[in-house]
Short mmCIF file of C-alpha atoms in Angstrom, two decimals:
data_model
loop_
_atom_site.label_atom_id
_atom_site.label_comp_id
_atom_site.label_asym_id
_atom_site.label_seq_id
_atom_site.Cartn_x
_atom_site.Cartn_y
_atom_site.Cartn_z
CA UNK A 1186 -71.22 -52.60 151.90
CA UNK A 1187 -68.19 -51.35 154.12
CA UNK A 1188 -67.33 -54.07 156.24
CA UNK A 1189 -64.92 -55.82 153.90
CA UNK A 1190 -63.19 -52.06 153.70
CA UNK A 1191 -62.88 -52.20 157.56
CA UNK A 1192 -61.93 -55.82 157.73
CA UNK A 1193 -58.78 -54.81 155.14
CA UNK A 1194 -57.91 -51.73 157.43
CA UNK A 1195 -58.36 -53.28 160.02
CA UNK A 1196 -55.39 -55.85 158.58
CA UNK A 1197 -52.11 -54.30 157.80
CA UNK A 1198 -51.28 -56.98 156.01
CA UNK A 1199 -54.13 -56.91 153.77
CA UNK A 1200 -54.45 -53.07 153.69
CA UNK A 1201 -50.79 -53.65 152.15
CA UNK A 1202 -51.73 -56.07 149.46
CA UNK A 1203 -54.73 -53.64 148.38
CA UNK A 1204 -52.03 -51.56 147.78
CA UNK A 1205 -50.02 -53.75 145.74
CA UNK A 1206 -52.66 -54.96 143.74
CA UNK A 1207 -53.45 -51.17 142.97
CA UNK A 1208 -49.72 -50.42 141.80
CA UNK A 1209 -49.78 -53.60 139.70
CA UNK A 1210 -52.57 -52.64 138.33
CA UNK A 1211 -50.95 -49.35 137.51
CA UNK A 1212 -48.56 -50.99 135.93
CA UNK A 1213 -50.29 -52.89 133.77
CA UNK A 1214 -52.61 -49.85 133.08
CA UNK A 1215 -49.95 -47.92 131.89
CA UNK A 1216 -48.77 -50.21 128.87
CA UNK A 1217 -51.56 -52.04 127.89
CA UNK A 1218 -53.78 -49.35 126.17
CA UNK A 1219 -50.34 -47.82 124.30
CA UNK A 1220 -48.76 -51.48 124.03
CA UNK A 1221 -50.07 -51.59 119.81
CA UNK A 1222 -49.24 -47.91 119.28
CA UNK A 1223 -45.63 -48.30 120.65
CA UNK A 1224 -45.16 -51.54 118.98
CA UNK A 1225 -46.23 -50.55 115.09
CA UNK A 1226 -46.14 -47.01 115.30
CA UNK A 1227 -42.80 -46.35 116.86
CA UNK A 1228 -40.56 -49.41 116.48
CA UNK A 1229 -41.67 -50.30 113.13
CA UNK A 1230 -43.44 -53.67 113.93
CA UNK A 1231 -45.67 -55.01 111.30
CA UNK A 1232 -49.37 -56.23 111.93
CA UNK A 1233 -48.87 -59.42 111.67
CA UNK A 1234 -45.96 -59.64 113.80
CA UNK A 1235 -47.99 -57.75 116.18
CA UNK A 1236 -50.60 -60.80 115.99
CA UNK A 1237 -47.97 -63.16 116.73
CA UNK A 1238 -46.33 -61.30 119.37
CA UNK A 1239 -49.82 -60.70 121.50
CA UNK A 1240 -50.50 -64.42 121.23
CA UNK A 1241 -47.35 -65.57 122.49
CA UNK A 1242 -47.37 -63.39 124.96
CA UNK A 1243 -50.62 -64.31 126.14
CA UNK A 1244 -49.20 -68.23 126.04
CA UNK A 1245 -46.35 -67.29 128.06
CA UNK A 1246 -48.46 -65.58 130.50
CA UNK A 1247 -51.01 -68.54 131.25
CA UNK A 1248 -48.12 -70.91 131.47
CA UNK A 1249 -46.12 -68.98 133.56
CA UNK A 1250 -48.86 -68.11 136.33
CA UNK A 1251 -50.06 -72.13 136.18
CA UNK A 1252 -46.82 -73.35 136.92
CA UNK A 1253 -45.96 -70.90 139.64
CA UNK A 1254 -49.52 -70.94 141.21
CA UNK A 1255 -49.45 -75.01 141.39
CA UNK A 1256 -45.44 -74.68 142.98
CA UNK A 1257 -46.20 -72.15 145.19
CA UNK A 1258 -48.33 -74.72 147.55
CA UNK A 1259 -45.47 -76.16 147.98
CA UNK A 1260 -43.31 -73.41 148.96
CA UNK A 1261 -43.59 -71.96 152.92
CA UNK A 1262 -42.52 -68.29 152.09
CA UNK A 1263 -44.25 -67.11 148.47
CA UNK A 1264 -42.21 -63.39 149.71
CA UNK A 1265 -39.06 -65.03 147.52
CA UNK A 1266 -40.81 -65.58 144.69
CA UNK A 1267 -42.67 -62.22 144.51
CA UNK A 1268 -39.43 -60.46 144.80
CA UNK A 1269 -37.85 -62.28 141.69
CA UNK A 1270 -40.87 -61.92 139.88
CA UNK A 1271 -41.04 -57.78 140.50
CA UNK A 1272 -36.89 -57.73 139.79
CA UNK A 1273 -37.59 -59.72 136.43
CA UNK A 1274 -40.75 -56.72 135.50
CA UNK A 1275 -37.85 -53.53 136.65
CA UNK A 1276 -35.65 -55.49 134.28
CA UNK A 1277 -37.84 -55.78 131.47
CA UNK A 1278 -39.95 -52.61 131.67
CA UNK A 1279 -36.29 -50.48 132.14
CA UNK A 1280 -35.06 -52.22 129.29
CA UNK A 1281 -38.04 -51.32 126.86
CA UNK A 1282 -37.86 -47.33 128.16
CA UNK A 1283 -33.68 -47.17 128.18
CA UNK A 1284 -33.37 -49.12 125.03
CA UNK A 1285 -36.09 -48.80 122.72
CA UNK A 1286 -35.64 -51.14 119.83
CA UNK A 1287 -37.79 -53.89 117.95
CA UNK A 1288 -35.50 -56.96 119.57
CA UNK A 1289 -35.42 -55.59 123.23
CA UNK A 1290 -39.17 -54.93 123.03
CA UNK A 1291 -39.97 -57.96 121.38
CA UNK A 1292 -38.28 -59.96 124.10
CA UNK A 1293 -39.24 -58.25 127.08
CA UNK A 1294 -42.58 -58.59 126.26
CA UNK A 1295 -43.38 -61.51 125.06
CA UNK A 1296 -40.70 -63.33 127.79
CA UNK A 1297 -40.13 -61.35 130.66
CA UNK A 1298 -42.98 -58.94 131.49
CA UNK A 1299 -45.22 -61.84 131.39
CA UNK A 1300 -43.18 -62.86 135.06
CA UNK A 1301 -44.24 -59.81 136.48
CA UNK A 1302 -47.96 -60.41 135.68
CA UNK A 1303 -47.64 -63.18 137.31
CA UNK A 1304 -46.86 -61.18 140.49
CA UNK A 1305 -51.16 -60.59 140.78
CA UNK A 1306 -51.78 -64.33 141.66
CA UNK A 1307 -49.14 -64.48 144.09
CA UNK A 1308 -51.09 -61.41 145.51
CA UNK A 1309 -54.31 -63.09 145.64
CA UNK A 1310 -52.78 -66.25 147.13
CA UNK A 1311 -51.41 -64.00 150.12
CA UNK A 1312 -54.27 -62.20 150.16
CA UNK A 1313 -56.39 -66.12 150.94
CA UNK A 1314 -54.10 -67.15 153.08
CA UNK A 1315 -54.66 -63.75 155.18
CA UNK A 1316 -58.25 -64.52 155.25
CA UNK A 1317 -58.14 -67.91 155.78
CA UNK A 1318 -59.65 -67.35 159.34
CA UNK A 1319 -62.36 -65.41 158.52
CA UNK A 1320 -65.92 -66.88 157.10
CA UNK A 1321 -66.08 -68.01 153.79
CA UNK A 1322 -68.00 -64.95 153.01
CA UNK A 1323 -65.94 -62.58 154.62
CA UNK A 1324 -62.73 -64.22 152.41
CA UNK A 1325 -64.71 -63.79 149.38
CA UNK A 1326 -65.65 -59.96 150.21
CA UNK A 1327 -62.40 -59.13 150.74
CA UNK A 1328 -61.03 -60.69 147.82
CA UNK A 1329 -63.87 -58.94 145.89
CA UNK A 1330 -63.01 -55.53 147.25
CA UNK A 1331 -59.37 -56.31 146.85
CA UNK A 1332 -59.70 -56.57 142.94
CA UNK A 1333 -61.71 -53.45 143.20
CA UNK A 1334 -58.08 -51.79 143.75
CA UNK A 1335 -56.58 -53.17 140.66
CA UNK A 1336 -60.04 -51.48 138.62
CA UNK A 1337 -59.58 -48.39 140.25
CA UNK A 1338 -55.61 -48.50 138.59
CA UNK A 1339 -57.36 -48.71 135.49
CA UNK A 1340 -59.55 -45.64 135.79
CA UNK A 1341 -56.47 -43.43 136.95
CA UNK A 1342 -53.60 -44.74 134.84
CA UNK A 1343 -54.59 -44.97 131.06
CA UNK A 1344 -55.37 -41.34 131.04
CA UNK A 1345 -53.05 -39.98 133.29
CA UNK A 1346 -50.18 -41.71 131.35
CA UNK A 1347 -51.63 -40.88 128.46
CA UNK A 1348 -51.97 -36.67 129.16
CA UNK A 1349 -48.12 -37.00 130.57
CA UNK A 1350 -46.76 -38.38 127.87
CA UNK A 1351 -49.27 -36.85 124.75
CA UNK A 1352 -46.81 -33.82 123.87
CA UNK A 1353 -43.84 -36.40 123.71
CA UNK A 1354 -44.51 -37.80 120.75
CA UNK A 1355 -43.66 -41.03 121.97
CA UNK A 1356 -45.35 -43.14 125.27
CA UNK A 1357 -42.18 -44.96 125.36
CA UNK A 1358 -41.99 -42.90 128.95
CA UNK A 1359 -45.24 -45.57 129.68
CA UNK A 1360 -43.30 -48.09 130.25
CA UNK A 1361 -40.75 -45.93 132.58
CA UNK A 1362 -43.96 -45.90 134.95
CA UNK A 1363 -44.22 -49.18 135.03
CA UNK A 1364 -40.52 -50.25 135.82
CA UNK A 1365 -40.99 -47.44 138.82
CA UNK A 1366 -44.30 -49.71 139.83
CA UNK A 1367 -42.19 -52.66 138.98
CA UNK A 1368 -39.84 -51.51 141.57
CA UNK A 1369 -42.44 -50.68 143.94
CA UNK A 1370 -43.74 -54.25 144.25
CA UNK A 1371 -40.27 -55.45 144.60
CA UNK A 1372 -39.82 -52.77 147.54
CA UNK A 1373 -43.59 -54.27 149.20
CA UNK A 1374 -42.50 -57.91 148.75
CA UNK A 1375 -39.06 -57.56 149.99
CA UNK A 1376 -38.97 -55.34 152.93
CA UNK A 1377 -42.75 -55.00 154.23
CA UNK A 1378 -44.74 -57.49 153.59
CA UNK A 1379 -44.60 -60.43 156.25
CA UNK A 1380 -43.85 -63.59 156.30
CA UNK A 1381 -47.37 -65.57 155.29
CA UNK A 1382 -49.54 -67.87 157.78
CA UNK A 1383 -49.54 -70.94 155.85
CA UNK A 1384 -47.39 -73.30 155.72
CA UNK A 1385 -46.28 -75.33 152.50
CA UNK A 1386 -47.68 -78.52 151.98
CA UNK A 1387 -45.66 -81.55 152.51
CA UNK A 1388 -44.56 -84.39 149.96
CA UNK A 1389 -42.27 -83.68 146.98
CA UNK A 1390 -42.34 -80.92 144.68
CA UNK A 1391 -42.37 -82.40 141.15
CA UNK A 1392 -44.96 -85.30 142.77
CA UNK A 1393 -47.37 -82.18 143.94
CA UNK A 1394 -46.71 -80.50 140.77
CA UNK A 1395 -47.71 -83.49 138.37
CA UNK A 1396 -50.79 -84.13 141.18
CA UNK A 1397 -51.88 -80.84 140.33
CA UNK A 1398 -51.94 -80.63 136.61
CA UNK A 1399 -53.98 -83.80 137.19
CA UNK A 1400 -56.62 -82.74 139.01
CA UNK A 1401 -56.81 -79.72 136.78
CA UNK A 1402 -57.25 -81.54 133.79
CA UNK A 1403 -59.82 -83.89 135.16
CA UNK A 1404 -63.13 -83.96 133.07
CA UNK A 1405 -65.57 -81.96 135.84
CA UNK A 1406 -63.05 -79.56 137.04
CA UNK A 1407 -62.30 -78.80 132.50
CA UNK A 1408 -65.93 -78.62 132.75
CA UNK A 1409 -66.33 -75.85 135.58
CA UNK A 1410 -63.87 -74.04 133.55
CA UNK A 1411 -65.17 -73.98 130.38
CA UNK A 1412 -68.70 -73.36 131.88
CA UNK A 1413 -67.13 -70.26 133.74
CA UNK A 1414 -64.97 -69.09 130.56
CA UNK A 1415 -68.53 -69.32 128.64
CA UNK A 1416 -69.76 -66.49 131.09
CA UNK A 1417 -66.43 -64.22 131.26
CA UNK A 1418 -65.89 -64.25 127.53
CA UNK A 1419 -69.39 -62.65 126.98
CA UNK A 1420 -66.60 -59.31 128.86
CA UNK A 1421 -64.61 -60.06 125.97
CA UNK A 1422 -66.94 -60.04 123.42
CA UNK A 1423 -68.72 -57.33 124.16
CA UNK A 1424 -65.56 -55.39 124.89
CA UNK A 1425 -64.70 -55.76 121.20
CA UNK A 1426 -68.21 -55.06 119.90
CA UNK A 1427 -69.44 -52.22 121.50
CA UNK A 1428 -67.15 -49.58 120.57
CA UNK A 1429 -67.51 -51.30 117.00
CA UNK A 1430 -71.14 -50.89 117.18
CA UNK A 1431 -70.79 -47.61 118.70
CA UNK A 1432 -67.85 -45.86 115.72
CA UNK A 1433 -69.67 -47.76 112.74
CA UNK A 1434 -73.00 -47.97 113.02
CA UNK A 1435 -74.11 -45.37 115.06
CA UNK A 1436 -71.85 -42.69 113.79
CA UNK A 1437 -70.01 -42.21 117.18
CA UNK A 1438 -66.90 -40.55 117.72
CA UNK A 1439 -63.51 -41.99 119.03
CA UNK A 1440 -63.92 -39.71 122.28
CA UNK A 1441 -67.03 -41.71 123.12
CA UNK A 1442 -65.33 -44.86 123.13
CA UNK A 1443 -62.51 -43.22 125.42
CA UNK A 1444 -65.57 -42.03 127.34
CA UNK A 1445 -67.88 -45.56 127.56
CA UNK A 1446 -64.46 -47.43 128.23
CA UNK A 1447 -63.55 -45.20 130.99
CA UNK A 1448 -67.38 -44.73 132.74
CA UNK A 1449 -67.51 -48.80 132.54
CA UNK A 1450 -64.31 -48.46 134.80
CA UNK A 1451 -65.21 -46.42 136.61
CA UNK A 1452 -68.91 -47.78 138.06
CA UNK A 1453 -67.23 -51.30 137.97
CA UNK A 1454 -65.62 -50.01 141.92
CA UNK A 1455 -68.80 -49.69 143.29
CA UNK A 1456 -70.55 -52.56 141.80
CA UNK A 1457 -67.69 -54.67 142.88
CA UNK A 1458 -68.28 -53.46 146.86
CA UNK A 1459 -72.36 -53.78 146.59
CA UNK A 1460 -71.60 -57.91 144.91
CA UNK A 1461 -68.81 -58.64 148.28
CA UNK A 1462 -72.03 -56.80 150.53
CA UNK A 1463 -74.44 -59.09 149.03
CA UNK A 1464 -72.17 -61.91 150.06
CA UNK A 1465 -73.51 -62.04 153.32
CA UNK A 1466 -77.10 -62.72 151.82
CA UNK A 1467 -76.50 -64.71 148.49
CA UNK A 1468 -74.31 -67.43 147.57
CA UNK A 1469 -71.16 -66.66 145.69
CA UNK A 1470 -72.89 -69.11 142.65
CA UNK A 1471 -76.20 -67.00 142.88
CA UNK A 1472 -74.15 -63.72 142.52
CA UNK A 1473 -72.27 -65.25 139.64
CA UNK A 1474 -75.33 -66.64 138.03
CA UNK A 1475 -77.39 -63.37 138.57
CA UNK A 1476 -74.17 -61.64 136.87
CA UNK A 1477 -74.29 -63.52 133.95
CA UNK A 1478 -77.96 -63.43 133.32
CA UNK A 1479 -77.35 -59.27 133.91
CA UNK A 1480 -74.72 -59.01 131.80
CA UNK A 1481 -76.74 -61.26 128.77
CA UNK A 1482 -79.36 -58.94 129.41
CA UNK A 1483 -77.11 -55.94 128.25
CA UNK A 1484 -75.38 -57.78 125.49
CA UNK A 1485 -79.19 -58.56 123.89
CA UNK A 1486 -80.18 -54.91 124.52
CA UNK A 1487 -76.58 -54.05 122.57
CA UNK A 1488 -78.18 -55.09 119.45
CA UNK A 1489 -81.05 -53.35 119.61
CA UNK A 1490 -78.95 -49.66 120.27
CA UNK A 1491 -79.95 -47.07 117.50
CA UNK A 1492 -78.19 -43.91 119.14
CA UNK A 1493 -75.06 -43.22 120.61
CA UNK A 1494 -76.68 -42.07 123.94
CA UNK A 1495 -78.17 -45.41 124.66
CA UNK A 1496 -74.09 -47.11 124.65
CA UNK A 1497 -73.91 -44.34 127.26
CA UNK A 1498 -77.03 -45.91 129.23
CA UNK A 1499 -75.53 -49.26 129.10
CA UNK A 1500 -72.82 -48.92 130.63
CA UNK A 1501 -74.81 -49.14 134.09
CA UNK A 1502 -76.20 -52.80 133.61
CA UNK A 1503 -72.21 -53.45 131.51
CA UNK A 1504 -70.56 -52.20 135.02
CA UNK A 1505 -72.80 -54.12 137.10
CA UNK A 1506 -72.40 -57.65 135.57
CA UNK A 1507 -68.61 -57.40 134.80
CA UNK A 1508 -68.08 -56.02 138.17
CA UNK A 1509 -68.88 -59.80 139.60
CA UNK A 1510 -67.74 -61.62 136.23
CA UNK A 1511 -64.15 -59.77 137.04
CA UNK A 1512 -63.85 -60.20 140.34
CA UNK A 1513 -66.14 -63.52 141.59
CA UNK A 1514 -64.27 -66.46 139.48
CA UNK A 1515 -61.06 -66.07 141.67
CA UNK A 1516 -62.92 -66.88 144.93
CA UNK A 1517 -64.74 -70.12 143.10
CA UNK A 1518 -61.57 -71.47 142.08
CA UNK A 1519 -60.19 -70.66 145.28
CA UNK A 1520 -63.44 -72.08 147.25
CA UNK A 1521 -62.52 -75.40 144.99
CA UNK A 1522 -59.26 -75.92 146.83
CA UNK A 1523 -59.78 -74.41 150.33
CA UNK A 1524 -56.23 -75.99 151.31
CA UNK A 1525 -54.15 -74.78 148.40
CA UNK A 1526 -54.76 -71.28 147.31
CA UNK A 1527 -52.04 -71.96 144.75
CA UNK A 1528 -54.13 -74.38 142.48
CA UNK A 1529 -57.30 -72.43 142.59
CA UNK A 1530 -55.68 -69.08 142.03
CA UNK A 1531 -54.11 -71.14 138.97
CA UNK A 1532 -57.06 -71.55 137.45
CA UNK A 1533 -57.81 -68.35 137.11
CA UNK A 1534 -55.44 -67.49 134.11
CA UNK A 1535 -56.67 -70.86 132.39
CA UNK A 1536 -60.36 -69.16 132.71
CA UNK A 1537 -58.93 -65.65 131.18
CA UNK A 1538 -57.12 -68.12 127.85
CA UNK A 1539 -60.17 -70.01 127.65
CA UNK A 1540 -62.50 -67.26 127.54
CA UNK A 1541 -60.43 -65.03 125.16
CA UNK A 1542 -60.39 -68.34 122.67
CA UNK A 1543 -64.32 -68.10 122.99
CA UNK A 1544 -64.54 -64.61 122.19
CA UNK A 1545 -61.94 -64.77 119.22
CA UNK A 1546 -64.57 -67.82 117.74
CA UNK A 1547 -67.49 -66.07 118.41
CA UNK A 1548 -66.53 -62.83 116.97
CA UNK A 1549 -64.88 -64.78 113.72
CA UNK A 1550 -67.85 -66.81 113.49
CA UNK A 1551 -70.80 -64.04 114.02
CA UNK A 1552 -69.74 -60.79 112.89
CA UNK A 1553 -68.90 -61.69 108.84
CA UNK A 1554 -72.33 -63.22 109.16
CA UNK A 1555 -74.52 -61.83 111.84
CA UNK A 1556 -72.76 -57.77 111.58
CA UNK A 1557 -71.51 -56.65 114.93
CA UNK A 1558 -75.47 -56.68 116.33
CA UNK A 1559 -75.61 -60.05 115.42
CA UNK A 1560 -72.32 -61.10 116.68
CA UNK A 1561 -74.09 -59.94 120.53
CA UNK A 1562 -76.85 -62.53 120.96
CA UNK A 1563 -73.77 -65.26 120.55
CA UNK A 1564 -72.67 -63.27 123.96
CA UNK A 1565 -76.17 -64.07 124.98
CA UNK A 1566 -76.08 -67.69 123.85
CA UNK A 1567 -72.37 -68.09 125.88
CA UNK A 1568 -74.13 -66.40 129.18
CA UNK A 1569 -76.51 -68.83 128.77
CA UNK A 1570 -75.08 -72.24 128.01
CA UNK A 1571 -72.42 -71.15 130.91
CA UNK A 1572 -74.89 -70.34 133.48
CA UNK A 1573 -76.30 -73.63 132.71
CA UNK A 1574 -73.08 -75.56 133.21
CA UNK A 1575 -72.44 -73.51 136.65
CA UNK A 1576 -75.70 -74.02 138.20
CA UNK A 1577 -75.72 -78.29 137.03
CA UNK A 1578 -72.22 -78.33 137.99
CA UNK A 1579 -73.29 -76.14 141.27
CA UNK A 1580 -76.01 -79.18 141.95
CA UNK A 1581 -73.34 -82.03 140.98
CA UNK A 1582 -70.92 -80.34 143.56
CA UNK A 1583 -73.98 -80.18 146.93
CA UNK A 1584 -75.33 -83.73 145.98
CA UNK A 1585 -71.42 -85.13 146.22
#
């Protein structure tokens, strides 16, 4: 369960990226959960330009981390990119906490900030191309455990943000934190991180660029994708559901959700290490597969909850399964391009769009007619059809 621990102390290098994934994580963590409250509470914004402004965002960001995870094969030191990428987020995060107004905030987050989140796939590129001569089971431990960093930001930020800031009256000072994380990365990237092992890949930059998008919109490979988004989005769903189920029809309180939310964090870290230990024994499809069927296991036994205290039970067989459905997809993408940890790390994003667009149907689509109990065993159908797709695709891939 610890060897992937020592093989990243072991590694300055990747004991270094841990820690950038952790503060990028933190700053992420720190805006996210006050990102509606700041935006319609304080500035003024309405809901609907909320809407719009989320979903733009989220456009920008998948765009964004494509493009500059397909370039960066094709670029020898990814260091440069990283530190224009944490420079845009000190920008944009500074500008939201110094001048708080609808237009700066608007901007910054819909067009900048989503820069700086793409600073997380040029960690995970670094972080396979510092692996690159270990096993294939070692690389995908350690880029298990490494995610386990960013999960850990999310059990220490929210909250501690959230108690600094509470007698304010405003969280504006949230996104203060994150410029200071911003600036962090930026400090990592520029000054100790080290120039990477790889070496860029040859031919033309627009020609590799073009190649790419090619081979990532070729029928099996939109297939693996949509198969793995089928899986992930059942995180999504019940994300949503749960705390619905848990306020509205079982008479819960707003502190539970805080609570659930926050123990779901929280025994994600652990899960995370035991899924990279069981690397050694188990195929990374079998732990996916075995996540998914866990995790459709606890979205059926959602809809059968009649107390608050059995939300509270869930959250062990919730922690388990997400813990591999969070952190396991990156490595299969990855695994799909061994020789350009740019393209598979791309793919990642595409997987988080995709499966957000499954939710947001599912949800529509089940709870005005199913109730939010309902609305779970379509999470159960979407585990299922995906782990279907995975394991044919799985058998398509070994018979090749």
């Amino acid at each position: 369960m610890f060897h992937p621990i020592r093989l990243i102390l072991s590694r300055p290098s990747l004991l270094l990226l841990a820690v950038m994934t952790f503060i990028h994580g933190s700053a992420y963590g720190s805006t996210l959960p006050y990102l509606s409250i700041t935006a319609i509470d304080e500035l003024g914004i309405s809901d609907q330009a909320y809407s719009v402004l989320v979903f733009i965002t989220s456009l920008s960001t998948v765009l964004i981390s494509v493009s500059l995870g397909v370039v960066s094969d094709s670029i020898g030191d990814r260091r440069k990119i990283m530190v224009g990428l944490a420079s845009i987020g000190v920008i944009a995060y500074g500008a939201i906490f110094i001048f708080p107004s609808r237009y700066v905030f608007v901007c910054a987050t819909a067009l900048a900030i989503p820069f700086f989140q793409s600073v997380s796939s040029f960690i995970f590129i670094s972080v396979r191309a510092e692996t690159v001569d270990l096993t294939s089971q070692d690389a995908a431990a350690v880029n298990t455990t490494v995610r386990a960093f960013m999960s850990a930001s999310w059990v220490v930020m929210p909250g501690a943000v959230g108690f600094a800031f509470a007698s304010s009256g405003s969280m504006r000072g949230a996104w203060g934190v994150a410029g200071l994380c911003a600036l962090a990365i930026l400090f990592c990237a520029a000054f100790l991180l080290r120039k990477p092992r790889d070496q860029p890949s040859s031919g033309k930059l627009g020609d590799a660029f073009f190649a790419a998008l090619k081979e990532i919109a070729a029928p099996l490979m939109l297939a693996r994708m949509i198969s793995m988004a089928s899986v992930t989005g059942t995180i999504r769903l019940a994300s949503t559901l749960w705390p619905l189920i848990l306020t509205i029809k079982l008479g819960g309180k707003s502190a539970d959700v805080g609570i659930v939310a926050g123990l779901i964090a929280f025994l994600e870290i652990p899960f995370m290490l035991i899924w990279a230990a069981l690397l050694k024994r188990l195929s990374l499809l079998a732990i996916l597969v075995t996540a998914g069927l866990v995790y459709g296991c606890y979205m059926a036994a959602l809809s059968f909850a009649t107390a608050p205290w059995q939300i509270y039970l869930l959250t062990l067989p919730a922690a388990a399964g997400a813990a591999a459905l969070l952190s396991m997809p990156l490595t299969y993408f990855q695994e799909l391009f061994p020789e350009r940890p740019g393209l598979g790390t791309a793919l990642n994003p595409i997987n988080s769009c995709l499966a957000n667009g499954l939710m947001a149907i599912m949800f529509a689509f089940g709870a005005p007619y199913f109730g939010y109990s309902g609305a779970a065993w379509l999470g159960v159908a979407m585990a299922a059809a995906g782990i279907a797709g995975l394991l044919v695709l799985g058998n398509a891939r070994r018979s090749s």
